[in-house]
Amino acid sequence: MRRTFTPSGLVIALLGFFLTRYTITFAHAEAPTAFVVGGIVPLVLGLSLSVCGVALAIGSFETWYVRTIARWTVLGAGVIGLLIVATVYGGASSFAEDVRTVGIFSNVLIGGSVGGALTGLYAAQNQAAQRKLLNRQNRLVILNRLLHDRVMNAVTVIKGSAPLLRDDADSGLESVDAILEKAESIEAVMGSVHDLTEPGAEAEPQPVNVPEAVETALQRARERHPDATFVAQSLPSDVSAYANHRLADVVGQLLKNGAEHANLDAPRVAVSLDTTPDTVTISVSDEGPGLPDKNREALEHGTTISKDGDPTAGLGLYLVRLFVYAFQGSLHTEVTDEGTTVSVALERVPESPEDESSVPADSSLVGVTPAQLGATALSGLVAGGAMGAYMHFTTGVVPVIGALYGTQNLLVGVLTHEFHSLVFALIYAGLLTLLPRWWRTDWVGMVGVGTAWGAVLWLGASGFVMPIWLNLVGISTPIPNLSPNSLLAHLLWGSMLAVGAHVSRRRLVP
């Protein structure tokens, strides 16, 4: 489990912002009314693309997912750009003159970028669907191997041991032990088969006492591998994480793998438990030769299982991967000269019941979930509207914000101000994920962070960046420009954003 920030999302955001600036630079010059009519659509599309890029950068999306959308976005802009350049250079007049006269270069590029982003979203969704199909295929292959290998082997032992009870009383006890052992094996395998084929409510992530699950796995491992030494390190008394009843089986499979593949007469396998305010990590270390690359790939990324070959090769590790995937956790392997360490990271259950209701275990990636992004964006729009109304009726500076993008117009000022509010609201949501749980679940903590964030924006963005920007576009502004009225407006924005985010997350986020 890791905190997420995907730079590919910033590529989309910067592309949208750059193209929007380019559009306005060539569109507004002598006809503000024409710009309002003909420039609003590309302005909204370009700024929306930037907002989406920021959301993808800080959201709890897989890296491949964001990269797919970013590649298609850049490809869409590039292809359209090449077509326009070829068209312009094929004409009689100069390239720069045509761009300024027609004013469509950036507009069409924005359209190409948005089209590429939508295509990338479609491609990413298709890839996600293929991964789900891959997971289902792996489940079916494992099911087939379990039935043919474990169950049939156990039945063979039972059929061979049962007659000995009648023919040889001296070996009766050993035969009974073998029958009981294989019966338990069949019972365990059929339980796994049930979870693989028909995962029900009991297979969904729920609070599980991690030390108890580890102790259960250790007890089973010591009984089945008496020659191995199993050492437990750093096991706290009471720590819960989101998993299910298969957590002990996952740990037990890793212990078994370490004991059987160590190639030692008396192997040593160590288990440790590391905790943070957000995660619980179970690490199993052995003295073996190291996992092959194929098995490491299967554990960490869930590669396709071959239907051919040895039906028992890597079967336990594939089961570990599927169950951890069901826990919505993550796996990491580390191979050194001393052995292999496999770590299972799970989302920790909050100690406070109130916190538990507001922080669901819905992703193996610690970041801003799509539902939280939507709730925060809504709060950002409302807070931006309130701040903009206050600024307009007290100082009338809202149209000046539009000057940052090429024209002093109230409509453009409102749109760009809301764009700023959306972007900074999403950044606020990303900042919350970096703080301890209380700051992002309790309303007092969220309001405190939101108010502080508003003050930082007043000092940095409003005090220095905006006046420097205005001077560059020809509007004389003192640097720094730290007015008390602006501070009050930013504090209003930050507090309203935080209150809105807290309320909307509780009521709108499932």
Short mmCIF file of C-alpha atoms in Angstrom, two decimals, residues 62-460:
data_model
loop_
_atom_site.label_atom_id
_atom_site.label_comp_id
_atom_site.label_asym_id
_atom_site.label_seq_id
_atom_site.Cartn_x
_atom_site.Cartn_y
_atom_site.Cartn_z
CA GLU A 62 -3.62 3.12 -10.69
CA THR A 63 -0.51 4.55 -12.36
CA TRP A 64 -1.19 2.67 -15.61
CA TYR A 65 -4.73 4.10 -15.67
CA VAL A 66 -3.54 7.73 -15.51
CA ARG A 67 -0.68 7.10 -17.94
CA THR A 68 -3.08 5.63 -20.49
CA ILE A 69 -5.28 8.74 -20.40
CA ALA A 70 -2.22 11.04 -20.51
CA ARG A 71 -0.74 9.27 -23.55
CA TRP A 72 -3.98 9.53 -25.49
CA THR A 73 -4.41 13.18 -24.50
CA VAL A 74 -0.95 14.11 -25.77
CA LEU A 75 -1.47 11.98 -28.86
CA GLY A 76 -4.77 13.72 -29.62
CA ALA A 77 -3.17 17.17 -29.35
CA GLY A 78 -0.13 16.07 -31.36
CA VAL A 79 -2.06 14.57 -34.25
CA ILE A 80 -4.36 17.59 -34.55
CA GLY A 81 -1.35 19.90 -34.28
CA LEU A 82 0.43 18.14 -37.13
CA LEU A 83 -2.66 18.33 -39.31
CA ILE A 84 -3.04 22.06 -38.70
CA VAL A 85 0.65 22.76 -39.31
CA ALA A 86 0.50 20.79 -42.56
CA THR A 87 -2.63 22.67 -43.63
CA VAL A 88 -1.23 26.11 -42.80
CA TYR A 89 2.11 25.50 -44.45
CA GLY A 90 0.28 24.28 -47.52
CA GLY A 91 -1.42 27.70 -47.86
CA ALA A 92 -0.16 30.90 -49.40
CA SER A 93 0.23 33.05 -46.26
CA SER A 94 2.59 32.72 -43.36
CA PHE A 95 2.01 30.35 -40.45
CA ALA A 96 1.95 33.02 -37.73
CA GLU A 97 -0.38 35.27 -39.71
CA ASP A 98 -2.87 32.46 -40.28
CA VAL A 99 -2.85 31.48 -36.63
CA ARG A 100 -3.57 35.01 -35.49
CA THR A 101 -6.19 35.64 -38.19
CA VAL A 102 -8.18 32.46 -38.00
CA GLY A 103 -7.64 31.97 -34.26
CA ILE A 104 -8.40 28.27 -34.41
CA PHE A 105 -5.02 26.71 -33.73
CA SER A 106 -5.35 26.45 -29.95
CA ASN A 107 -9.09 25.92 -30.07
CA VAL A 108 -8.70 22.90 -32.31
CA LEU A 109 -5.77 21.64 -30.23
CA ILE A 110 -7.96 21.83 -27.13
CA GLY A 111 -10.61 19.86 -28.98
CA GLY A 112 -8.02 17.29 -30.00
CA SER A 113 -6.74 17.06 -26.42
CA VAL A 114 -10.22 16.59 -24.99
CA GLY A 115 -11.00 14.00 -27.66
CA GLY A 116 -7.74 12.22 -26.87
CA ALA A 117 -8.54 12.31 -23.14
CA LEU A 118 -11.97 10.78 -23.73
CA THR A 119 -10.41 8.11 -25.95
CA GLY A 120 -7.81 7.46 -23.26
CA LEU A 121 -10.54 7.13 -20.64
CA TYR A 122 -12.31 4.59 -22.85
CA ALA A 123 -9.04 2.70 -23.38
CA ALA A 124 -8.25 2.74 -19.66
CA GLN A 125 -11.72 1.43 -18.81
CA ASN A 126 -11.28 -1.35 -21.36
CA GLN A 127 -7.92 -2.23 -19.87
CA ALA A 128 -9.46 -2.29 -16.40
CA ALA A 129 -12.16 -4.64 -17.68
CA GLN A 130 -9.48 -6.88 -19.19
CA ARG A 131 -7.70 -7.00 -15.85
CA LYS A 132 -10.91 -8.08 -14.18
CA LEU A 133 -11.29 -10.81 -16.78
CA LEU A 134 -7.68 -11.83 -16.15
CA ASN A 135 -8.42 -12.08 -12.45
CA ARG A 136 -11.49 -14.20 -13.17
CA GLN A 137 -9.48 -16.42 -15.52
CA ASN A 138 -6.82 -16.92 -12.86
CA ARG A 139 -9.52 -17.89 -10.37
CA LEU A 140 -10.85 -20.54 -12.73
CA VAL A 141 -7.38 -21.93 -13.44
CA ILE A 142 -6.62 -22.12 -9.73
CA LEU A 143 -9.98 -23.77 -9.11
CA ASN A 144 -9.16 -26.44 -11.70
CA ARG A 145 -5.73 -27.04 -10.16
CA LEU A 146 -7.13 -27.25 -6.65
CA LEU A 147 -9.68 -29.84 -7.67
CA HIS A 148 -7.24 -31.95 -9.69
CA ASP A 149 -4.22 -31.68 -7.42
CA ARG A 150 -5.21 -31.17 -3.81
CA VAL A 151 -8.61 -32.84 -3.74
CA MET A 152 -7.76 -35.84 -5.93
CA ASN A 153 -4.48 -36.45 -4.10
CA ALA A 154 -6.28 -36.32 -0.78
CA VAL A 155 -8.93 -38.75 -2.02
CA THR A 156 -6.19 -41.13 -3.21
CA VAL A 157 -4.59 -41.13 0.28
CA ILE A 158 -7.97 -41.70 1.94
CA LYS A 159 -8.79 -44.59 -0.38
CA GLY A 160 -5.37 -46.13 0.22
CA SER A 161 -5.38 -45.69 4.00
CA ALA A 162 -8.91 -46.78 4.80
CA PRO A 163 -8.44 -50.50 3.94
CA LEU A 164 -5.46 -50.67 6.32
CA LEU A 165 -7.81 -50.09 9.22
CA ARG A 166 -9.39 -53.47 8.46
CA ASP A 167 -6.26 -55.42 7.51
CA ASP A 168 -3.59 -54.21 9.91
CA ALA A 169 -4.48 -53.04 13.39
CA ASP A 170 -0.87 -52.00 14.15
CA SER A 171 -0.94 -49.33 11.48
CA GLY A 172 -4.48 -48.29 12.21
CA LEU A 173 -3.56 -45.18 14.17
CA GLU A 174 -1.23 -43.92 11.44
CA SER A 175 -3.92 -44.54 8.88
CA VAL A 176 -6.46 -42.65 10.98
CA ASP A 177 -4.03 -39.74 11.26
CA ALA A 178 -3.54 -39.73 7.49
CA ILE A 179 -7.29 -39.84 6.90
CA LEU A 180 -7.92 -36.98 9.33
CA GLU A 181 -5.11 -34.90 7.82
CA LYS A 182 -6.40 -35.34 4.29
CA ALA A 183 -9.99 -34.75 5.38
CA GLU A 184 -8.92 -31.41 6.87
CA SER A 185 -7.06 -30.67 3.65
CA ILE A 186 -10.19 -31.34 1.61
CA GLU A 187 -12.22 -29.14 3.93
CA ALA A 188 -9.74 -26.27 3.59
CA VAL A 189 -9.52 -26.62 -0.17
CA MET A 190 -13.28 -26.66 -0.62
CA GLY A 191 -13.49 -23.52 1.48
CA SER A 192 -11.00 -21.85 -0.87
CA VAL A 193 -12.97 -23.10 -3.86
CA HIS A 194 -16.12 -21.51 -2.46
CA ASP A 195 -14.41 -18.14 -1.97
CA LEU A 196 -12.92 -18.27 -5.46
CA THR A 197 -16.11 -19.20 -7.28
CA GLU A 198 -18.79 -17.47 -5.20
CA PRO A 199 -17.26 -14.71 -3.07
CA GLY A 200 -20.06 -13.55 -0.80
CA ALA A 201 -20.41 -11.01 1.98
CA GLU A 202 -17.97 -12.91 4.20
CA ALA A 203 -15.25 -12.47 1.55
CA GLU A 204 -15.65 -8.67 1.53
CA PRO A 205 -13.07 -6.61 3.46
CA GLN A 206 -14.05 -6.22 7.09
CA PRO A 207 -12.20 -5.50 10.36
CA VAL A 208 -9.94 -8.43 11.30
CA ASN A 209 -7.64 -8.72 14.32
CA VAL A 210 -4.26 -9.06 12.61
CA PRO A 211 -2.19 -10.45 15.56
CA GLU A 212 -4.80 -13.18 16.10
CA ALA A 213 -4.69 -14.17 12.44
CA VAL A 214 -0.88 -14.27 12.51
CA GLU A 215 -0.85 -16.39 15.68
CA THR A 216 -3.34 -18.82 14.11
CA ALA A 217 -1.14 -19.13 11.03
CA LEU A 218 1.97 -19.67 13.18
CA GLN A 219 0.28 -22.42 15.20
CA ARG A 220 -0.75 -24.28 12.05
CA ALA A 221 2.69 -23.87 10.49
CA ARG A 222 4.46 -25.24 13.60
CA GLU A 223 2.19 -28.29 13.60
CA ARG A 224 2.76 -29.02 9.90
CA HIS A 225 6.48 -28.23 9.81
CA PRO A 226 7.99 -29.39 13.13
CA ASP A 227 11.55 -29.18 11.76
CA ALA A 228 11.23 -25.47 10.94
CA THR A 229 11.61 -22.58 13.34
CA PHE A 230 8.94 -19.89 13.13
CA VAL A 231 9.73 -16.64 14.89
CA ALA A 232 7.22 -13.85 15.53
CA GLN A 233 8.60 -10.34 15.87
CA SER A 234 6.84 -7.13 16.90
CA LEU A 235 3.32 -8.48 17.32
CA PRO A 236 1.15 -5.90 19.13
CA SER A 237 -1.78 -7.09 21.17
CA ASP A 238 -4.66 -5.45 19.30
CA VAL A 239 -4.41 -4.10 15.76
CA SER A 240 -7.19 -4.47 13.20
CA ALA A 241 -7.05 -4.14 9.44
CA TYR A 242 -9.51 -4.54 6.57
CA ALA A 243 -9.30 -8.17 5.36
CA ASN A 244 -11.51 -11.25 5.79
CA HIS A 245 -11.44 -14.74 7.29
CA ARG A 246 -8.76 -15.80 4.78
CA LEU A 247 -6.04 -13.59 6.30
CA ALA A 248 -4.70 -16.47 8.42
CA ASP A 249 -4.58 -18.65 5.29
CA VAL A 250 -2.60 -15.95 3.46
CA VAL A 251 -0.01 -15.71 6.24
CA GLY A 252 0.05 -19.49 6.59
CA GLN A 253 0.74 -19.96 2.88
CA LEU A 254 3.68 -17.54 3.06
CA LEU A 255 5.04 -19.38 6.12
CA LYS A 256 4.66 -22.70 4.32
CA ASN A 257 6.39 -21.35 1.22
CA GLY A 258 9.31 -20.11 3.33
CA ALA A 259 9.70 -23.42 5.15
CA GLU A 260 9.40 -25.71 2.13
CA HIS A 261 11.64 -23.77 -0.27
CA ALA A 262 14.48 -22.86 2.06
CA ASN A 263 16.52 -25.94 1.01
CA LEU A 264 17.67 -26.33 4.63
CA ASP A 265 17.21 -29.13 7.16
CA ALA A 266 16.07 -26.67 9.84
CA PRO A 267 14.75 -23.56 8.06
CA ARG A 268 13.95 -20.37 9.95
CA VAL A 269 11.01 -18.18 8.98
CA ALA A 270 10.34 -14.85 10.67
CA VAL A 271 7.10 -12.85 10.82
CA SER A 272 6.95 -9.18 11.73
CA LEU A 273 4.14 -6.67 11.99
CA ASP A 274 4.65 -2.99 11.23
CA THR A 275 1.96 -0.36 11.71
CA THR A 276 1.36 3.25 10.73
CA PRO A 277 -1.74 5.34 11.44
CA ASP A 278 -3.12 4.16 8.08
CA THR A 279 -1.61 0.75 7.29
CA VAL A 280 -0.73 -2.62 8.78
CA THR A 281 2.09 -4.51 7.06
CA ILE A 282 2.73 -8.22 7.64
CA SER A 283 6.22 -9.30 6.52
CA VAL A 284 7.33 -12.93 6.19
CA SER A 285 11.09 -13.48 5.74
CA ASP A 286 12.80 -16.78 4.93
CA GLU A 287 16.31 -18.06 4.21
CA GLY A 288 15.52 -19.53 0.82
CA PRO A 289 17.27 -18.93 -2.51
CA GLY A 290 14.79 -16.22 -3.48
CA LEU A 291 11.55 -16.14 -5.41
CA PRO A 292 11.88 -16.55 -9.18
CA ASP A 293 10.96 -13.49 -11.22
CA LYS A 294 7.84 -15.25 -12.50
CA ASN A 295 6.52 -15.82 -8.98
CA ARG A 296 7.39 -12.27 -7.91
CA GLU A 297 5.51 -10.93 -10.91
CA ALA A 298 2.52 -13.12 -10.05
CA LEU A 299 2.47 -11.90 -6.46
CA GLU A 300 2.87 -8.20 -7.13
CA HIS A 301 0.98 -7.79 -10.40
CA GLY A 302 -1.20 -10.86 -10.86
CA THR A 303 0.07 -12.13 -14.20
CA THR A 304 -1.78 -14.69 -16.27
CA ILE A 305 -1.50 -18.22 -14.95
CA SER A 306 -0.36 -20.77 -17.50
CA LYS A 307 -2.79 -23.62 -18.00
CA ASP A 308 0.04 -25.98 -18.85
CA GLY A 309 2.89 -27.37 -16.82
CA ASP A 310 3.12 -28.47 -13.20
CA PRO A 311 -0.28 -27.88 -11.58
CA THR A 312 1.31 -27.28 -8.16
CA ALA A 313 3.99 -24.76 -9.22
CA GLY A 314 3.34 -21.42 -7.54
CA LEU A 315 -0.25 -22.36 -6.75
CA GLY A 316 -0.09 -21.15 -3.15
CA LEU A 317 1.37 -17.79 -4.20
CA TYR A 318 -1.39 -17.31 -6.76
CA LEU A 319 -3.92 -17.93 -3.99
CA VAL A 320 -2.14 -15.37 -1.82
CA ARG A 321 -2.37 -12.82 -4.62
CA LEU A 322 -6.08 -13.41 -5.21
CA PHE A 323 -6.99 -13.22 -1.53
CA VAL A 324 -4.95 -10.06 -0.92
CA TYR A 325 -6.59 -8.59 -4.02
CA ALA A 326 -9.95 -9.37 -2.37
CA PHE A 327 -8.71 -7.60 0.79
CA GLN A 328 -7.98 -4.55 -1.41
CA GLY A 329 -4.44 -4.66 -0.08
CA SER A 330 -1.07 -4.77 -1.82
CA LEU A 331 1.94 -7.11 -2.02
CA HIS A 332 5.65 -6.35 -2.18
CA THR A 333 8.59 -8.75 -2.47
CA GLU A 334 12.25 -8.17 -1.67
CA VAL A 335 14.93 -10.70 -2.58
CA THR A 336 18.46 -10.47 -1.15
CA ASP A 337 21.38 -12.83 -0.63
CA GLU A 338 19.95 -13.65 2.81
CA GLY A 339 16.54 -14.73 1.56
CA THR A 340 13.12 -13.44 0.53
CA THR A 341 10.71 -11.11 2.30
CA VAL A 342 7.08 -10.93 1.23
CA SER A 343 5.07 -8.04 2.68
CA VAL A 344 1.28 -7.75 2.73
CA ALA A 345 0.04 -4.20 3.30
CA LEU A 346 -3.54 -3.68 4.46
CA GLU A 347 -5.57 -0.63 5.34
CA ARG A 348 -5.74 -0.17 9.08
CA VAL A 349 -9.09 0.07 10.84
CA PRO A 350 -9.44 3.41 12.66
CA GLU A 351 -9.39 3.12 16.43
CA SER A 352 -12.30 5.56 16.73
CA PRO A 353 -15.70 4.18 15.62
CA GLU A 354 -16.58 7.64 14.27
CA ASP A 355 -13.49 7.65 12.08
CA GLU A 356 -14.25 4.14 10.85
CA SER A 357 -17.58 5.22 9.39
CA SER A 358 -16.00 8.01 7.39
CA VAL A 359 -12.96 6.22 5.99
CA PRO A 360 -14.03 3.13 4.06
CA ALA A 361 -11.58 0.52 2.87
CA ASP A 362 -12.26 1.01 -0.79
CA SER A 363 -8.86 0.98 -2.43
CA SER A 364 -5.44 -0.58 -2.14
CA LEU A 365 -4.06 2.82 -3.03
CA VAL A 366 -4.05 5.47 -0.33
CA GLY A 367 -5.19 8.62 -2.08
CA VAL A 368 -8.28 10.66 -2.81
CA THR A 369 -11.04 8.33 -3.94
CA PRO A 370 -13.24 9.33 -6.90
CA ALA A 371 -16.19 9.88 -4.56
CA GLN A 372 -14.10 12.15 -2.33
CA LEU A 373 -12.80 14.01 -5.38
CA GLY A 374 -16.37 14.71 -6.46
CA ALA A 375 -17.43 15.84 -2.99
CA THR A 376 -14.43 18.13 -2.64
CA ALA A 377 -14.92 19.57 -6.13
CA LEU A 378 -18.54 20.41 -5.29
CA SER A 379 -17.42 22.10 -2.09
CA GLY A 380 -14.75 23.99 -4.02
CA LEU A 381 -17.31 25.34 -6.49
CA VAL A 382 -19.60 26.54 -3.68
CA ALA A 383 -16.72 28.08 -1.70
CA GLY A 384 -15.39 29.72 -4.86
CA GLY A 385 -18.82 31.19 -5.60
CA ALA A 386 -19.11 32.64 -2.10
CA MET A 387 -15.59 34.08 -2.22
CA GLY A 388 -16.15 35.52 -5.70
CA ALA A 389 -19.42 37.20 -4.65
CA TYR A 390 -17.73 38.74 -1.61
CA MET A 391 -14.79 40.01 -3.67
CA HIS A 392 -17.01 41.40 -6.44
CA PHE A 393 -19.31 43.37 -4.14
CA THR A 394 -16.49 44.67 -1.92
CA THR A 395 -13.65 45.40 -4.33
CA GLY A 396 -14.91 44.52 -7.83
CA VAL A 397 -11.72 42.66 -8.70
CA VAL A 398 -13.31 39.57 -10.26
CA PRO A 399 -12.97 40.86 -13.85
CA VAL A 400 -9.27 41.47 -13.15
CA ILE A 401 -8.86 37.73 -12.63
CA GLY A 402 -9.93 37.31 -16.25
CA ALA A 403 -7.03 39.58 -17.23
CA LEU A 404 -4.70 36.79 -16.14
CA TYR A 405 -6.08 34.88 -19.12
CA GLY A 406 -6.20 37.75 -21.59
CA THR A 407 -9.32 39.86 -21.05
CA GLN A 408 -10.95 41.84 -18.21
CA ASN A 409 -14.42 40.44 -18.46
CA LEU A 410 -16.78 39.51 -15.61
CA LEU A 411 -17.88 36.21 -17.16
CA VAL A 412 -14.29 35.17 -17.89
CA GLY A 413 -13.28 36.32 -14.41
CA VAL A 414 -15.98 34.17 -12.81
CA LEU A 415 -15.04 31.10 -14.88
CA THR A 416 -11.32 31.40 -14.22
CA HIS A 417 -11.89 32.14 -10.52
CA GLU A 418 -13.97 28.96 -10.23
CA PHE A 419 -11.23 27.11 -12.08
CA HIS A 420 -8.69 28.31 -9.50
CA SER A 421 -11.06 27.31 -6.71
CA LEU A 422 -11.48 23.82 -8.14
CA VAL A 423 -7.76 23.22 -8.57
CA PHE A 424 -6.85 24.49 -5.09
CA ALA A 425 -9.75 22.52 -3.58
CA LEU A 426 -8.44 19.30 -5.14
CA ILE A 427 -4.94 20.10 -3.88
CA TYR A 428 -6.50 20.56 -0.42
CA ALA A 429 -8.00 17.06 -0.72
CA GLY A 430 -4.57 15.71 -1.66
CA LEU A 431 -2.93 17.46 1.30
CA LEU A 432 -5.39 15.83 3.68
CA THR A 433 -4.17 12.37 2.66
CA LEU A 434 -0.67 13.30 3.86
CA LEU A 435 -1.87 14.19 7.36
CA PRO A 436 -2.75 11.92 10.30
CA ARG A 437 -6.27 10.50 10.25
CA TRP A 438 -7.76 12.99 12.74
CA TRP A 439 -6.98 15.96 10.50
CA ARG A 440 -8.92 14.46 7.60
CA THR A 441 -11.90 13.00 9.46
CA ASP A 442 -12.76 15.39 12.29
CA TRP A 443 -14.47 18.61 11.20
CA VAL A 444 -12.31 20.74 13.51
CA GLY A 445 -9.14 19.36 11.94
CA MET A 446 -10.47 19.75 8.40
CA VAL A 447 -11.56 23.35 9.01
CA GLY A 448 -8.18 24.11 10.55
CA VAL A 449 -6.36 22.74 7.52
CA GLY A 450 -8.74 24.50 5.13
CA THR A 451 -8.32 27.87 6.84
CA ALA A 452 -4.54 27.49 6.92
CA TRP A 453 -4.58 26.53 3.23
CA GLY A 454 -6.58 29.66 2.43
CA ALA A 455 -4.03 31.80 4.28
CA VAL A 456 -1.16 30.17 2.37
CA LEU A 457 -2.89 30.91 -0.94
CA TRP A 458 -3.45 34.53 0.13
CA LEU A 459 0.23 34.90 0.92
CA GLY A 460 1.65 33.05 -2.06
#
